[in-house]
CSV table of N, CA and C in Angstrom, one decimal:
chain,number,residue,atom,x,y,z
A,1,MET,N,0.8,-1.2,0.0
A,1,MET,CA,-0.1,0.1,0.1
A,1,MET,C,1.0,1.3,-0.1
A,2,LYS,N,0.5,2.2,-0.9
A,2,LYS,CA,1.2,3.6,-1.2
A,2,LYS,C,0.8,4.7,-0.2
A,3,SER,N,1.6,5.3,0.5
A,3,SER,CA,1.1,6.2,1.5
A,3,SER,C,1.1,7.6,0.5
A,4,ALA,N,0.5,8.4,0.7
A,4,ALA,CA,0.3,9.8,-0.1
A,4,ALA,C,1.0,10.7,1.0
A,5,ASN,N,1.7,11.4,0.3
A,5,ASN,CA,2.5,12.5,0.9
A,5,ASN,C,1.9,13.9,1.3
A,6,ARG,N,1.9,14.1,2.7
A,6,ARG,CA,1.0,15.3,2.8
A,6,ARG,C,2.0,16.4,3.0
A,7,GLY,N,1.5,17.8,2.5
A,7,GLY,CA,2.5,18.8,2.8
A,7,GLY,C,2.3,19.7,1.8
A,8,PHE,N,2.9,20.6,1.5
A,8,PHE,CA,3.0,21.7,0.5
A,8,PHE,C,3.8,21.5,-0.8
A,9,THR,N,3.3,21.9,-1.9
A,9,THR,CA,4.4,21.8,-2.9
A,9,THR,C,5.1,23.1,-2.9
A,10,LEU,N,6.1,23.4,-3.7
A,10,LEU,CA,7.1,24.7,-3.6
A,10,LEU,C,6.3,25.7,-4.4
A,11,ILE,N,5.5,25.3,-5.4
A,11,ILE,CA,4.6,26.2,-6.1
A,11,ILE,C,3.4,26.7,-5.2
A,12,GLU,N,3.0,26.0,-4.4
A,12,GLU,CA,1.7,26.7,-3.4
A,12,GLU,C,2.4,27.6,-2.4
A,13,LEU,N,3.5,27.0,-1.9
A,13,LEU,CA,4.7,28.1,-0.9
A,13,LEU,C,4.7,29.2,-1.6
A,14,MET,N,5.2,29.4,-2.7
A,14,MET,CA,5.7,30.5,-3.6
A,14,MET,C,4.2,31.3,-3.8
A,15,VAL,N,3.3,30.9,-4.2
A,15,VAL,CA,2.0,31.7,-4.4
A,15,VAL,C,1.5,32.2,-3.2
A,16,THR,N,1.6,31.7,-1.9
A,16,THR,CA,1.2,32.1,-0.7
A,16,THR,C,2.2,33.3,-0.5
A,17,VAL,N,3.3,33.2,-0.5
A,17,VAL,CA,4.4,34.2,-0.4
A,17,VAL,C,4.1,35.3,-1.2
A,18,ALA,N,3.7,35.3,-2.5
A,18,ALA,CA,3.5,36.3,-3.2
A,18,ALA,C,2.0,36.8,-2.7
A,19,VAL,N,0.9,36.3,-2.3
A,19,VAL,CA,-0.2,37.0,-1.9
A,19,VAL,C,0.0,37.9,-0.8
A,20,VAL,N,0.9,37.2,0.3
A,20,VAL,CA,1.2,38.0,1.4
A,20,VAL,C,2.0,39.4,1.1
A,21,ALA,N,3.0,39.1,0.3
A,21,ALA,CA,3.9,40.4,-0.2
A,21,ALA,C,2.9,41.2,-1.0
A,22,ILE,N,1.9,41.4,-1.5
A,22,ILE,CA,1.0,41.9,-2.4
A,22,ILE,C,0.1,42.7,-1.2
A,23,LEU,N,-0.3,41.9,-0.4
A,23,LEU,CA,-1.1,42.5,0.9
A,23,LEU,C,-0.2,43.7,1.5
A,24,ALA,N,1.1,43.0,1.8
A,24,ALA,CA,1.6,43.9,2.9
A,24,ALA,C,2.2,45.1,2.0
A,25,ALA,N,2.5,45.1,0.7
A,25,ALA,CA,2.7,46.2,0.0
A,25,ALA,C,1.6,47.3,-0.2
A,26,ILE,N,0.2,47.0,0.0
A,26,ILE,CA,-1.0,47.7,0.2
A,26,ILE,C,-1.1,48.2,1.4
A,27,ALA,N,-0.9,47.4,2.3
A,27,ALA,CA,-1.3,47.6,3.8
A,27,ALA,C,-0.4,48.5,4.5
A,28,TYR,N,0.9,48.3,4.1
A,28,TYR,CA,1.8,49.1,4.9
A,28,TYR,C,1.9,50.8,4.8
A,29,PRO,N,1.6,51.0,3.7
A,29,PRO,CA,1.4,52.7,3.3
A,29,PRO,C,0.2,53.1,3.9
A,30,ALA,N,-0.9,52.4,3.9
A,30,ALA,CA,-2.1,52.9,4.5
A,30,ALA,C,-1.9,52.8,6.1
A,31,TYR,N,-1.0,51.9,6.6
A,31,TYR,CA,-0.9,51.7,8.3
A,31,TYR,C,0.2,53.0,8.2
A,32,THR,N,0.8,53.4,7.9
A,32,THR,CA,2.0,54.6,7.9
A,32,THR,C,1.0,56.0,8.0
A,33,SER,N,0.4,56.1,7.0
A,33,SER,CA,-0.5,57.2,6.9
A,33,SER,C,-1.5,57.5,8.2
A,34,TYR,N,-2.0,56.2,8.7
A,34,TYR,CA,-2.9,56.1,9.6
A,34,TYR,C,-2.3,56.6,11.0
A,35,LEU,N,-0.8,56.1,11.0
A,35,LEU,CA,-0.3,56.6,12.3
A,35,LEU,C,0.3,58.2,12.0
A,36,ALA,N,0.5,58.7,10.9
A,36,ALA,CA,0.8,60.1,10.8
A,36,ALA,C,-0.4,60.9,11.1
A,37,LYS,N,-1.6,60.5,10.8
A,37,LYS,CA,-2.7,61.3,11.0
A,37,LYS,C,-3.0,61.2,12.5
A,38,GLY,N,-2.9,59.9,13.3
A,38,GLY,CA,-2.9,60.0,14.5
A,38,GLY,C,-2.1,61.0,15.4
A,39,ASN,N,-0.8,61.1,14.8
A,39,ASN,CA,0.2,62.0,15.4
A,39,ASN,C,-0.4,63.3,15.4
A,40,ARG,N,-0.7,63.7,13.9
A,40,ARG,CA,-1.1,65.0,13.9
A,40,ARG,C,-2.4,65.5,14.5
A,41,SER,N,-3.2,64.6,15.0
A,41,SER,CA,-4.2,64.9,15.8
A,41,SER,C,-4.0,65.0,17.2
A,42,GLU,N,-3.0,64.3,17.7
A,42,GLU,CA,-2.6,64.6,18.9
A,42,GLU,C,-2.0,66.0,19.1
A,43,ALA,N,-1.3,66.5,18.1
A,43,ALA,CA,-0.7,67.8,18.0
A,43,ALA,C,-2.0,68.7,18.0
A,44,LEU,N,-2.7,68.6,17.3
A,44,LEU,CA,-3.9,69.5,17.1
A,44,LEU,C,-4.3,69.6,18.6
A,45,THR,N,-4.9,68.5,19.2
A,45,THR,CA,-5.3,68.6,20.5
A,45,THR,C,-4.7,69.4,21.4
A,46,GLU,N,-3.2,69.2,21.4
A,46,GLU,CA,-2.5,69.7,22.4
A,46,GLU,C,-2.4,71.2,22.0
A,47,LEU,N,-2.6,72.0,20.7
A,47,LEU,CA,-2.7,73.3,20.5
A,47,LEU,C,-4.0,73.7,21.1
A,48,MET,N,-4.9,73.1,21.1
A,48,MET,CA,-6.4,73.6,21.6
A,48,MET,C,-6.3,73.8,22.8
A,49,ARG,N,-5.7,72.7,23.4
A,49,ARG,CA,-5.8,72.7,25.0
A,49,ARG,C,-4.8,73.8,25.3
A,50,LEU,N,-3.6,74.2,24.7
A,50,LEU,CA,-2.9,75.2,25.2
A,50,LEU,C,-3.5,76.5,24.9
A,51,ALA,N,-4.4,76.5,23.8
A,51,ALA,CA,-5.0,78.0,23.5
A,51,ALA,C,-5.9,78.3,24.4
A,52,GLY,N,-6.6,77.3,25.1
A,52,GLY,CA,-7.6,77.5,26.0
A,52,GLY,C,-7.1,77.9,27.2
A,53,ILE,N,-6.0,77.3,27.7
A,53,ILE,CA,-5.1,77.9,28.8
A,53,ILE,C,-4.7,78.9,28.9
A,54,GLU,N,-4.2,79.4,27.4
A,54,GLU,CA,-3.7,80.7,27.3
A,54,GLU,C,-4.7,81.8,27.5
A,55,GLU,N,-5.6,81.7,27.0
A,55,GLU,CA,-6.8,82.6,27.3
A,55,GLU,C,-7.0,82.7,28.4
A,56,GLN,N,-7.2,81.8,29.6
A,56,GLN,CA,-7.6,81.8,30.8
A,56,GLN,C,-6.3,82.6,31.6
A,57,TYR,N,-5.1,82.1,31.1
A,57,TYR,CA,-4.0,83.3,31.5
A,57,TYR,C,-4.2,84.4,31.2
A,58,ARG,N,-4.5,84.8,30.1
A,58,ARG,CA,-4.8,86.2,29.5
A,58,ARG,C,-5.7,87.2,30.6
A,59,LEU,N,-6.8,86.1,30.8
A,59,LEU,CA,-7.7,86.8,31.7
A,59,LEU,C,-7.2,87.1,33.1
A,60,ASP,N,-6.4,86.2,33.4
A,60,ASP,CA,-5.9,86.6,35.0
A,60,ASP,C,-4.7,87.3,35.1
A,61,HIS,N,-3.9,87.3,33.9
A,61,HIS,CA,-2.6,88.2,34.1
A,61,HIS,C,-2.8,89.5,32.9
A,62,ARG,N,-3.7,89.6,32.2
A,62,ARG,CA,-3.8,90.6,31.2
A,62,ARG,C,-2.7,90.7,30.0
A,63,THR,N,-2.2,89.5,29.6
A,63,THR,CA,-1.2,89.1,28.7
A,63,THR,C,-1.1,87.6,28.3
A,64,TYR,N,-0.7,87.6,27.4
A,64,TYR,CA,-0.4,86.1,27.2
A,64,TYR,C,1.0,85.8,27.4
A,65,THR,N,1.5,84.6,27.4
A,65,THR,CA,2.8,84.2,27.7
A,65,THR,C,3.3,83.2,26.6
A,66,ALA,N,4.7,83.5,26.4
A,66,ALA,CA,5.4,82.5,25.4
A,66,ALA,C,6.0,81.3,26.3
A,67,ASP,N,6.1,81.6,27.7
A,67,ASP,CA,6.6,80.4,28.5
A,67,ASP,C,5.6,79.4,28.8
A,68,LEU,N,5.6,78.4,28.0
A,68,LEU,CA,4.6,77.2,28.2
A,68,LEU,C,4.3,76.4,29.5
A,69,THR,N,5.5,76.7,30.2
A,69,THR,CA,5.6,76.0,31.7
A,69,THR,C,4.7,76.8,32.6
A,70,LYS,N,4.1,78.0,32.2
A,70,LYS,CA,3.4,78.8,33.0
A,70,LYS,C,2.2,78.4,32.7
A,71,VAL,N,1.5,77.5,31.5
A,71,VAL,CA,0.4,77.2,31.4
A,71,VAL,C,0.2,75.5,31.1
A,72,GLY,N,1.2,74.9,31.6
A,72,GLY,CA,1.0,73.6,32.1
A,72,GLY,C,1.9,72.7,30.9
A,73,GLY,N,2.7,73.4,30.1
A,73,GLY,CA,3.6,72.6,29.4
A,73,GLY,C,5.0,72.1,30.0
A,74,SER,N,5.6,71.2,29.7
A,74,SER,CA,6.8,70.6,30.4
A,74,SER,C,8.0,71.5,30.3
A,75,ALA,N,8.2,72.6,29.2
A,75,ALA,CA,9.1,73.3,28.9
A,75,ALA,C,8.5,74.5,28.1
A,76,SER,N,9.4,75.3,27.6
A,76,SER,CA,9.1,76.5,26.7
A,76,SER,C,8.7,76.0,25.5
A,77,SER,N,9.4,75.1,25.1
A,77,SER,CA,9.3,74.4,24.1
A,77,SER,C,9.2,72.8,23.9
A,78,TYR,N,8.1,72.0,23.7
A,78,TYR,CA,8.3,70.5,24.1
A,78,TYR,C,7.8,69.9,23.0
A,79,THR,N,7.8,68.6,23.1
A,79,THR,CA,7.5,67.6,21.9
A,79,THR,C,6.1,66.8,22.4
A,80,VAL,N,5.3,66.6,21.5
A,80,VAL,CA,4.1,65.6,21.5
A,80,VAL,C,4.1,64.5,20.6
A,81,ALA,N,3.2,63.7,20.7
A,81,ALA,CA,2.9,62.7,19.8
A,81,ALA,C,4.2,61.8,19.6
A,82,LYS,N,4.9,61.3,20.7
A,82,LYS,CA,6.0,60.5,20.6
A,82,LYS,C,7.0,61.2,19.9
A,83,GLY,N,7.2,62.5,20.1
A,83,GLY,CA,8.4,63.1,19.4
A,83,GLY,C,8.3,63.8,18.1
A,84,THR,N,7.0,63.6,17.4
A,84,THR,CA,6.7,63.8,16.1
A,84,THR,C,6.4,65.5,15.7
A,85,PHE,N,6.0,65.9,17.0
A,85,PHE,CA,5.8,67.4,16.8
A,85,PHE,C,6.3,67.9,17.8
A,86,THR,N,7.0,69.3,17.6
A,86,THR,CA,7.4,70.3,18.7
A,86,THR,C,6.4,71.5,18.9
A,87,ILE,N,5.8,71.9,20.0
A,87,ILE,CA,4.9,72.6,20.4
A,87,ILE,C,5.8,73.9,21.0
A,88,SER,N,5.5,75.3,20.3
A,88,SER,CA,6.2,76.3,20.7
A,88,SER,C,5.1,77.4,20.7
A,89,ALA,N,5.6,78.6,21.5
A,89,ALA,CA,4.4,79.8,21.4
A,89,ALA,C,5.4,81.0,21.2
A,90,SER,N,4.7,81.8,20.6
A,90,SER,CA,5.1,83.3,20.3
A,90,SER,C,4.0,84.3,20.7
A,91,ALA,N,4.5,85.0,21.8
A,91,ALA,CA,3.4,86.1,22.6
A,91,ALA,C,3.9,87.2,22.7
A,92,ALA,N,2.9,88.1,22.7
A,92,ALA,CA,3.2,89.5,23.2
A,92,ALA,C,1.8,89.9,24.0
A,93,ARG,N,1.8,90.9,24.4
A,93,ARG,CA,0.5,91.5,25.2
A,93,ARG,C,-0.7,91.0,24.8
A,94,ASP,N,-1.0,91.3,23.5
A,94,ASP,CA,-2.5,91.2,23.0
A,94,ASP,C,-2.4,90.2,21.8
A,95,THR,N,-1.3,89.4,21.3
A,95,THR,CA,-1.2,88.7,20.2
A,95,THR,C,-0.4,87.2,20.9
A,96,LEU,N,-0.9,85.9,20.3
A,96,LEU,CA,-0.3,84.8,20.7
A,96,LEU,C,-0.3,83.9,19.1
A,97,THR,N,0.6,83.1,19.0
A,97,THR,CA,0.6,82.2,18.2
A,97,THR,C,1.3,80.8,18.4
A,98,LEU,N,0.4,79.9,18.8
A,98,LEU,CA,1.0,78.7,19.2
A,98,LEU,C,1.2,77.8,17.9
A,99,THR,N,2.2,76.9,17.8
A,99,THR,CA,2.8,76.5,16.5
A,99,THR,C,3.5,75.0,16.8
A,100,ALA,N,2.9,74.0,16.2
A,100,ALA,CA,3.3,72.6,16.3
A,100,ALA,C,4.1,72.4,14.8
A,101,THR,N,5.4,71.9,14.7
A,101,THR,CA,6.2,71.9,13.6
A,101,THR,C,6.4,70.4,13.9
A,102,ALA,N,6.4,69.7,12.8
A,102,ALA,CA,6.5,68.3,12.5
A,102,ALA,C,7.9,67.9,12.6
A,103,SER,N,8.5,66.7,12.8
A,103,SER,CA,9.7,66.4,13.1
A,103,SER,C,10.0,65.8,11.3
A,104,SER,N,11.1,65.7,10.9
A,104,SER,CA,11.5,65.2,9.7
A,104,SER,C,10.7,63.6,9.4
A,105,GLY,N,10.7,62.8,10.2
A,105,GLY,CA,10.1,61.7,9.8
A,105,GLY,C,8.6,62.0,9.7
A,106,GLN,N,7.8,62.9,10.6
A,106,GLN,CA,6.3,63.2,10.4
A,106,GLN,C,6.1,63.8,9.1
A,107,GLN,N,7.3,64.7,8.7
A,107,GLN,CA,7.0,65.4,7.6
A,107,GLN,C,6.9,64.5,6.2
A,108,GLN,N,7.7,63.4,6.2
A,108,GLN,CA,8.0,62.4,5.0
A,108,GLN,C,6.6,61.8,5.1
A,109,LYS,N,5.9,61.2,6.0
A,109,LYS,CA,4.9,60.5,6.1
A,109,LYS,C,3.3,61.5,5.9
A,110,ASP,N,3.6,62.7,6.3
A,110,ASP,CA,2.3,63.8,6.2
A,110,ASP,C,3.1,65.1,5.8
A,111,GLY,N,3.5,65.0,5.0
A,111,GLY,CA,4.1,66.5,4.4
A,111,GLY,C,3.2,67.7,4.1
A,112,SER,N,2.1,67.4,4.0
A,112,SER,CA,0.9,68.4,3.7
A,112,SER,C,0.6,69.1,4.9
A,113,CYS,N,1.1,68.7,6.1
A,113,CYS,CA,0.7,69.4,7.5
A,113,CYS,C,1.8,69.3,8.2
A,114,ALA,N,2.8,70.1,7.8
A,114,ALA,CA,4.2,70.1,8.5
A,114,ALA,C,4.1,71.2,9.7
A,115,VAL,N,3.6,72.2,9.2
A,115,VAL,CA,3.5,73.3,10.4
A,115,VAL,C,2.0,73.5,10.7
A,116,LEU,N,1.5,73.6,11.9
A,116,LEU,CA,0.2,73.7,12.2
A,116,LEU,C,0.3,74.8,13.3
A,117,SER,N,-0.4,75.8,13.1
A,117,SER,CA,-0.7,77.1,14.0
A,117,SER,C,-2.1,77.6,14.3
A,118,ILE,N,-2.0,78.1,15.6
A,118,ILE,CA,-3.5,78.7,16.0
A,118,ILE,C,-3.1,80.1,16.6
A,119,ASP,N,-3.8,81.2,16.2
A,119,ASP,CA,-3.7,82.6,16.9
A,119,ASP,C,-4.5,82.7,18.0
A,120,GLU,N,-4.6,84.0,18.5
A,120,GLU,CA,-5.4,84.5,19.5
A,120,GLU,C,-6.6,84.6,19.1
A,121,THR,N,-7.3,84.9,17.9
A,121,THR,CA,-8.6,84.9,17.3
A,121,THR,C,-9.1,83.5,17.0
A,122,GLY,N,-8.4,82.5,17.2
A,122,GLY,CA,-8.7,81.2,16.9
A,122,GLY,C,-8.6,80.7,15.4
A,123,HIS,N,-7.8,81.7,14.7
A,123,HIS,CA,-7.3,81.4,13.2
A,123,HIS,C,-6.5,80.1,13.2
A,124,LYS,N,-6.9,79.1,12.5
A,124,LYS,CA,-6.3,77.9,12.3
A,124,LYS,C,-5.6,78.1,11.0
A,125,ALA,N,-4.0,77.6,10.8
A,125,ALA,CA,-3.1,77.4,9.9
A,125,ALA,C,-2.6,76.5,9.7
A,126,ALA,N,-2.3,76.1,8.3
A,126,ALA,CA,-1.4,74.9,8.3
A,126,ALA,C,-0.5,75.3,7.0
A,127,LYS,N,0.8,74.8,7.0
A,127,LYS,CA,1.8,74.9,5.9
A,127,LYS,C,2.3,73.5,5.6
A,128,ASP,N,2.6,73.2,4.2
A,128,ASP,CA,3.2,72.0,4.0
A,128,ASP,C,4.5,72.2,4.1
A,129,SER,N,5.4,70.9,3.8
A,129,SER,CA,6.8,71.1,4.0
A,129,SER,C,7.4,72.1,3.1
A,130,SER,N,7.0,72.5,2.0
A,130,SER,CA,7.5,73.5,1.2
A,130,SER,C,7.3,74.9,1.5
A,131,GLY,N,6.2,75.2,2.7
A,131,GLY,CA,5.9,76.3,3.1
A,131,GLY,C,4.7,76.8,2.2
A,132,GLY,N,4.1,76.1,1.5
A,132,GLY,CA,2.7,76.4,0.9
A,132,GLY,C,1.4,76.2,2.0
A,133,VAL,N,0.5,76.8,1.7
A,133,VAL,CA,-0.7,76.7,2.5
A,133,VAL,C,-1.5,75.4,2.1
A,134,SER,N,-2.0,74.7,3.3
A,134,SER,CA,-2.8,73.6,3.2
A,134,SER,C,-3.9,73.6,4.0
A,135,ASP,N,-5.1,73.2,3.3
A,135,ASP,CA,-6.2,73.4,4.1
A,135,ASP,C,-6.8,72.1,4.7
A,136,ALA,N,-6.3,71.2,4.3
A,136,ALA,CA,-7.0,69.6,4.8
A,136,ALA,C,-6.4,69.3,6.1
A,137,CYS,N,-5.6,70.0,7.0
A,137,CYS,CA,-4.8,69.5,8.1
A,137,CYS,C,-5.7,69.5,9.4
A,138,TRP,N,-6.8,70.7,9.3
A,138,TRP,CA,-7.5,71.1,10.7
A,138,TRP,C,-8.8,70.2,10.4
């Protein structure tokens, strides 16, 4: 009596490897884009949080502050979203601009939203990595 060999042929194995490679080639860019948008969302949340605290600071002290440690930041300029964005402030008595600048790795993944900012009037702006205005970030 002859026993049948059970297992995979080389052709079956190569077809499986090819299918997995095609799926990975499609899924990986989508995954990195998803991570970049998540990092951007965290930076936007931090900008909005700081803007609210800066307004409260202005009510209490009649001026804005560029020192983010006075409004709950860990330093004058600090990073969020696992180091992908750096938050900074530019302030005078009646003007404020909060800015989130993307790191080089984040710019490669999400170059259309390299610099995000909000001012004292609530105007939100975004610039791409070449300095042009981008509307799809906020």
